C-alpha cells in the first residue's frame, strides 16, 4: 500500500490482475461485476482498519471470551449508477449499514457534474460515510458528492472516498478542494485524455455493470 497523506493507493497483485481484466473490452458484464466487487471488498477491508471497536464479554460452551463490534454507525453512499457496483461488497463487510444513493452525472460538453437525485434524509443518522465512486476522472463528480455529504452534516474527516481507478488530475482536484478527506484507490493513472477520460480506463462503468452499452444485445 502506498500512502500519501490522506491518499492510499493499493499495491497488491490480486488487485492489479482484477483491474487489468476490467480494462479489457472483451470482459463480460458478469466478469466486470465480479471484478468491481472483488476490488471493492479489498478497498473496504483496507479502509476500515482504523474503525473504532467496542469490546464485550461473552461466553461459549468452553468458557468466556472477549469480543468486539464496530462502534460507529456506517453509511454507504454510492453515486448512481456506477457506485452501486461497489455497494454489495461493502454490505458484505457492514451488513447493517444504511445506504444513501446520490444521483450525479457529468455533462458531456462542459464535463461539469449535474445533481439529479439524493436519498439523504434531513439529518445524519450515521457517524461515518463510505462514498463509493468506481472511477474518478476529472474529480468533478466526486467533489459534488463530497459537498452533498458535508452539507448534510458529516465532517470531512469522517468520510472515506473509495474508488477502483482514478486519474492523478482528478485526485489532485479532490485533495485541493477537500484536503481532509481520506481517499482509497486501487490504482492511479497519470493522465487524462483531452476529453477528460481515463484511457484505457473502465469505459462507462454503469453501462458495463448492467450490460446497457450501445449495440449490446
Short mmCIF file of C-alpha atoms in Angstrom, two decimals:
data_model
loop_
_atom_site.label_atom_id
_atom_site.label_comp_id
_atom_site.label_asym_id
_atom_site.label_seq_id
_atom_site.Cartn_x
_atom_site.Cartn_y
_atom_site.Cartn_z
CA UNK A 1 0.00 0.00 0.00
CA UNK A 2 1.28 3.45 -0.89
CA UNK A 3 0.05 6.22 1.47
CA UNK A 4 0.44 9.91 0.71
CA UNK A 5 -1.17 11.94 3.47
CA UNK A 6 -4.84 11.09 3.21
CA UNK A 7 -4.40 9.22 -0.08
CA UNK A 8 -3.89 5.45 -0.02
CA UNK A 9 -3.21 3.50 -3.21
CA UNK A 10 -3.36 -0.29 -3.03
CA UNK A 11 -0.32 -2.17 -4.28
CA UNK A 12 -1.49 -5.76 -4.46
CA UNK A 13 -1.01 -8.35 -7.22
CA UNK A 14 -4.59 -9.65 -6.92
CA UNK A 15 -5.96 -6.13 -7.30
CA UNK A 16 -3.67 -5.45 -10.27
CA UNK A 17 -4.83 -8.62 -12.02
CA UNK A 18 -8.52 -7.85 -11.43
CA UNK A 19 -8.07 -4.28 -12.67
CA UNK A 20 -6.28 -5.44 -15.81
CA UNK A 21 -9.29 -7.64 -16.56
CA UNK A 22 -11.67 -4.70 -16.02
CA UNK A 23 -9.80 -2.55 -18.55
CA UNK A 24 -10.29 -5.11 -21.35
CA UNK A 25 -13.23 -4.55 -23.69
CA UNK A 26 -13.66 -8.33 -24.05
CA UNK A 27 -14.57 -8.69 -20.36
CA UNK A 28 -18.20 -9.79 -19.99
CA UNK A 29 -20.70 -7.92 -17.78
CA UNK A 30 -20.62 -10.81 -15.29
CA UNK A 31 -16.83 -10.73 -15.12
CA UNK A 32 -16.89 -6.94 -14.84
CA UNK A 33 -19.34 -7.03 -11.92
CA UNK A 34 -17.27 -9.68 -10.17
CA UNK A 35 -14.07 -7.68 -10.64
CA UNK A 36 -15.62 -4.49 -9.28
CA UNK A 37 -16.97 -6.47 -6.32
CA UNK A 38 -13.62 -8.12 -5.53
CA UNK A 39 -11.63 -4.88 -5.68
CA UNK A 40 -14.29 -3.04 -3.67
CA UNK A 41 -14.14 -5.70 -0.97
CA UNK A 42 -10.38 -5.29 -0.63
CA UNK A 43 -10.74 -1.49 -0.59
CA UNK A 44 -13.37 -1.75 2.14
CA UNK A 45 -11.22 -4.04 4.27
CA UNK A 46 -8.20 -1.74 3.99
CA UNK A 47 -10.19 1.45 4.52
CA UNK A 48 -11.83 0.12 7.68
CA UNK A 49 -8.62 -0.76 9.53
CA UNK A 50 -8.90 2.23 11.87
CA UNK A 51 -12.58 1.93 12.75
CA UNK A 52 -13.19 2.19 16.48
CA UNK A 53 -14.19 -1.05 18.21
CA UNK A 54 -16.31 -1.67 21.29
CA UNK A 55 -15.49 -4.74 23.36
CA UNK A 56 -17.92 -7.02 25.19
CA UNK A 57 -17.75 -10.12 27.37
CA UNK A 58 -19.29 -13.29 26.04
CA UNK A 59 -19.46 -16.98 26.86
CA UNK A 60 -19.10 -20.16 24.85
CA UNK A 61 -19.55 -23.83 25.81
CA UNK A 62 -15.84 -23.94 26.63
CA UNK A 63 -15.61 -20.69 28.55
CA UNK A 64 -15.78 -16.88 28.43
CA UNK A 65 -14.22 -14.69 25.76
CA UNK A 66 -13.80 -11.02 24.93
CA UNK A 67 -15.32 -9.97 21.63
CA UNK A 68 -15.71 -6.72 19.73
CA UNK A 69 -18.16 -4.89 17.48
CA UNK A 70 -17.66 -1.87 15.24
CA UNK A 71 -18.66 1.19 17.23
CA UNK A 72 -19.51 3.88 14.63
CA UNK A 73 -22.69 3.63 12.59
CA UNK A 74 -21.63 3.25 8.97
CA UNK A 75 -23.36 4.81 5.99
CA UNK A 76 -22.68 3.80 2.38
CA UNK A 77 -23.19 6.46 -0.27
CA UNK A 78 -22.91 5.09 -3.81
CA UNK A 79 -23.00 7.52 -6.74
CA UNK A 80 -25.55 6.27 -9.27
CA UNK A 81 -25.31 4.16 -11.29
CA UNK A 82 -21.73 3.03 -11.16
CA UNK A 83 -21.34 3.18 -7.38
CA UNK A 84 -23.99 0.51 -6.99
CA UNK A 85 -21.46 -1.99 -8.31
CA UNK A 86 -19.39 -1.41 -5.17
CA UNK A 87 -22.27 -1.47 -2.69
CA UNK A 88 -22.79 -5.21 -2.23
CA UNK A 89 -19.11 -5.72 -1.40
CA UNK A 90 -19.29 -3.06 1.32
CA UNK A 91 -22.55 -4.54 2.62
CA UNK A 92 -20.72 -7.85 2.98
CA UNK A 93 -18.46 -6.04 5.46
CA UNK A 94 -21.14 -3.83 7.05
CA UNK A 95 -24.45 -5.70 6.74
CA UNK A 96 -26.23 -3.18 8.99
CA UNK A 97 -25.01 -0.12 7.10
CA UNK A 98 -27.51 2.42 5.85
CA UNK A 99 -27.32 3.05 2.10
CA UNK A 100 -27.97 6.53 0.67
CA UNK A 101 -27.91 6.86 -3.12
CA UNK A 102 -26.73 10.04 -4.82
CA UNK A 103 -27.55 10.77 -8.47
CA UNK A 104 -24.86 12.81 -10.24
CA UNK A 105 -23.83 12.72 -13.90
CA UNK A 106 -21.11 14.51 -15.84
CA UNK A 107 -22.42 16.76 -18.60
CA UNK A 108 -20.68 15.65 -21.79
CA UNK A 109 -19.72 19.08 -23.18
CA UNK A 110 -18.78 21.07 -20.08
CA UNK A 111 -17.70 17.96 -18.08
CA UNK A 112 -19.39 19.60 -15.07
CA UNK A 113 -21.34 17.47 -12.56
CA UNK A 114 -25.12 17.70 -12.52
CA UNK A 115 -27.02 16.57 -9.41
CA UNK A 116 -30.38 14.93 -10.06
CA UNK A 117 -31.16 12.72 -7.04
CA UNK A 118 -30.43 12.47 -3.33
CA UNK A 119 -31.65 9.90 -0.83
CA UNK A 120 -30.00 11.64 2.13
CA UNK A 121 -32.52 12.11 4.97
CA UNK A 122 -32.98 15.54 6.60
CA UNK A 123 -30.38 14.84 9.30
CA UNK A 124 -27.43 12.43 9.51
CA UNK A 125 -28.22 9.08 11.10
CA UNK A 126 -24.68 7.65 10.79
CA UNK A 127 -21.26 8.51 12.21
CA UNK A 128 -19.09 7.75 9.21
CA UNK A 129 -19.69 7.58 5.46
CA UNK A 130 -18.01 5.47 2.78
CA UNK A 131 -18.51 7.35 -0.51
CA UNK A 132 -18.42 4.90 -3.44
CA UNK A 133 -17.33 6.08 -6.89
CA UNK A 134 -15.58 3.45 -9.06
CA UNK A 135 -13.93 5.91 -11.45
CA UNK A 136 -12.54 9.37 -10.65
CA UNK A 137 -11.56 11.11 -13.88
CA UNK A 138 -11.73 14.92 -13.61
CA UNK A 139 -12.85 14.67 -9.97
CA UNK A 140 -15.92 16.84 -10.53
CA UNK A 141 -18.47 14.17 -9.65
CA UNK A 142 -16.60 13.12 -6.51
CA UNK A 143 -16.31 16.75 -5.37
CA UNK A 144 -20.02 17.34 -5.93
CA UNK A 145 -20.86 14.22 -3.90
CA UNK A 146 -18.50 15.27 -1.11
CA UNK A 147 -20.19 18.67 -0.97
CA UNK A 148 -23.59 16.97 -0.64
CA UNK A 149 -22.44 14.71 2.20
CA UNK A 150 -20.66 17.53 4.06
CA UNK A 151 -23.65 19.87 3.69
CA UNK A 152 -25.77 17.02 5.06
CA UNK A 153 -23.73 17.24 8.25
CA UNK A 154 -20.94 14.64 8.08
CA UNK A 155 -17.48 16.17 8.82
CA UNK A 156 -14.94 15.70 6.04
CA UNK A 157 -12.67 13.69 8.37
CA UNK A 158 -15.49 11.16 8.81
CA UNK A 159 -15.78 10.48 5.08
CA UNK A 160 -13.79 7.83 3.20
CA UNK A 161 -13.83 8.06 -0.60
CA UNK A 162 -13.34 4.66 -2.26
CA UNK A 163 -12.60 4.28 -5.96
CA UNK A 164 -11.44 1.45 -8.19
CA UNK A 165 -9.48 3.68 -10.59
CA UNK A 166 -8.56 7.35 -10.53
CA UNK A 167 -6.54 9.86 -12.53
CA UNK A 168 -3.84 11.91 -10.87
CA UNK A 169 -5.57 15.11 -12.03
CA UNK A 170 -8.87 14.01 -10.50
CA UNK A 171 -7.31 13.09 -7.20
CA UNK A 172 -5.38 16.38 -7.10
CA UNK A 173 -8.64 18.28 -7.53
CA UNK A 174 -10.37 16.33 -4.78
CA UNK A 175 -7.44 16.79 -2.42
CA UNK A 176 -7.23 20.50 -3.22
CA UNK A 177 -10.93 21.11 -2.52
CA UNK A 178 -11.21 18.64 0.39
CA UNK A 179 -7.77 18.26 1.99
CA UNK A 180 -9.22 16.41 4.98
CA UNK A 181 -10.91 13.60 3.08
CA UNK A 182 -9.42 10.10 3.20
CA UNK A 183 -9.14 8.51 -0.26
CA UNK A 184 -8.64 4.83 -1.05
CA UNK A 185 -7.87 3.91 -4.66
CA UNK A 186 -6.99 0.59 -6.22
CA UNK A 187 -4.85 2.32 -8.87
CA UNK A 188 -4.00 5.78 -10.20
CA UNK A 189 -3.36 6.61 -13.86
CA UNK A 190 -1.08 9.59 -14.57
CA UNK A 191 -3.00 11.33 -17.34
CA UNK A 192 -6.43 12.11 -18.79
CA UNK A 193 -7.36 12.32 -22.46
CA UNK A 194 -8.27 15.76 -23.91
CA UNK A 195 -11.91 14.74 -23.37
CA UNK A 196 -11.34 14.25 -19.65
CA UNK A 197 -11.31 10.45 -19.72
CA UNK A 198 -9.06 7.82 -18.18
CA UNK A 199 -7.77 5.68 -21.06
CA UNK A 200 -7.52 2.76 -21.06
CA UNK A 201 -9.92 3.01 -18.14
CA UNK A 202 -13.11 1.21 -17.25
CA UNK A 203 -15.28 2.62 -20.01
CA UNK A 204 -18.80 3.61 -18.99
CA UNK A 205 -18.82 1.75 -15.68
CA UNK A 206 -22.59 1.82 -15.23
CA UNK A 207 -23.27 0.51 -18.72
CA UNK A 208 -20.66 -2.22 -18.35
CA UNK A 209 -22.05 -3.28 -14.97
CA UNK A 210 -25.61 -3.56 -16.24
CA UNK A 211 -24.97 -4.55 -19.89
CA UNK A 212 -26.57 -1.43 -21.38
CA UNK A 213 -23.76 -0.44 -23.75
CA UNK A 214 -24.95 0.80 -27.12
CA UNK A 215 -25.04 -2.06 -29.54
CA UNK A 216 -25.29 -4.70 -26.78
CA UNK A 217 -27.94 -7.38 -27.05
#
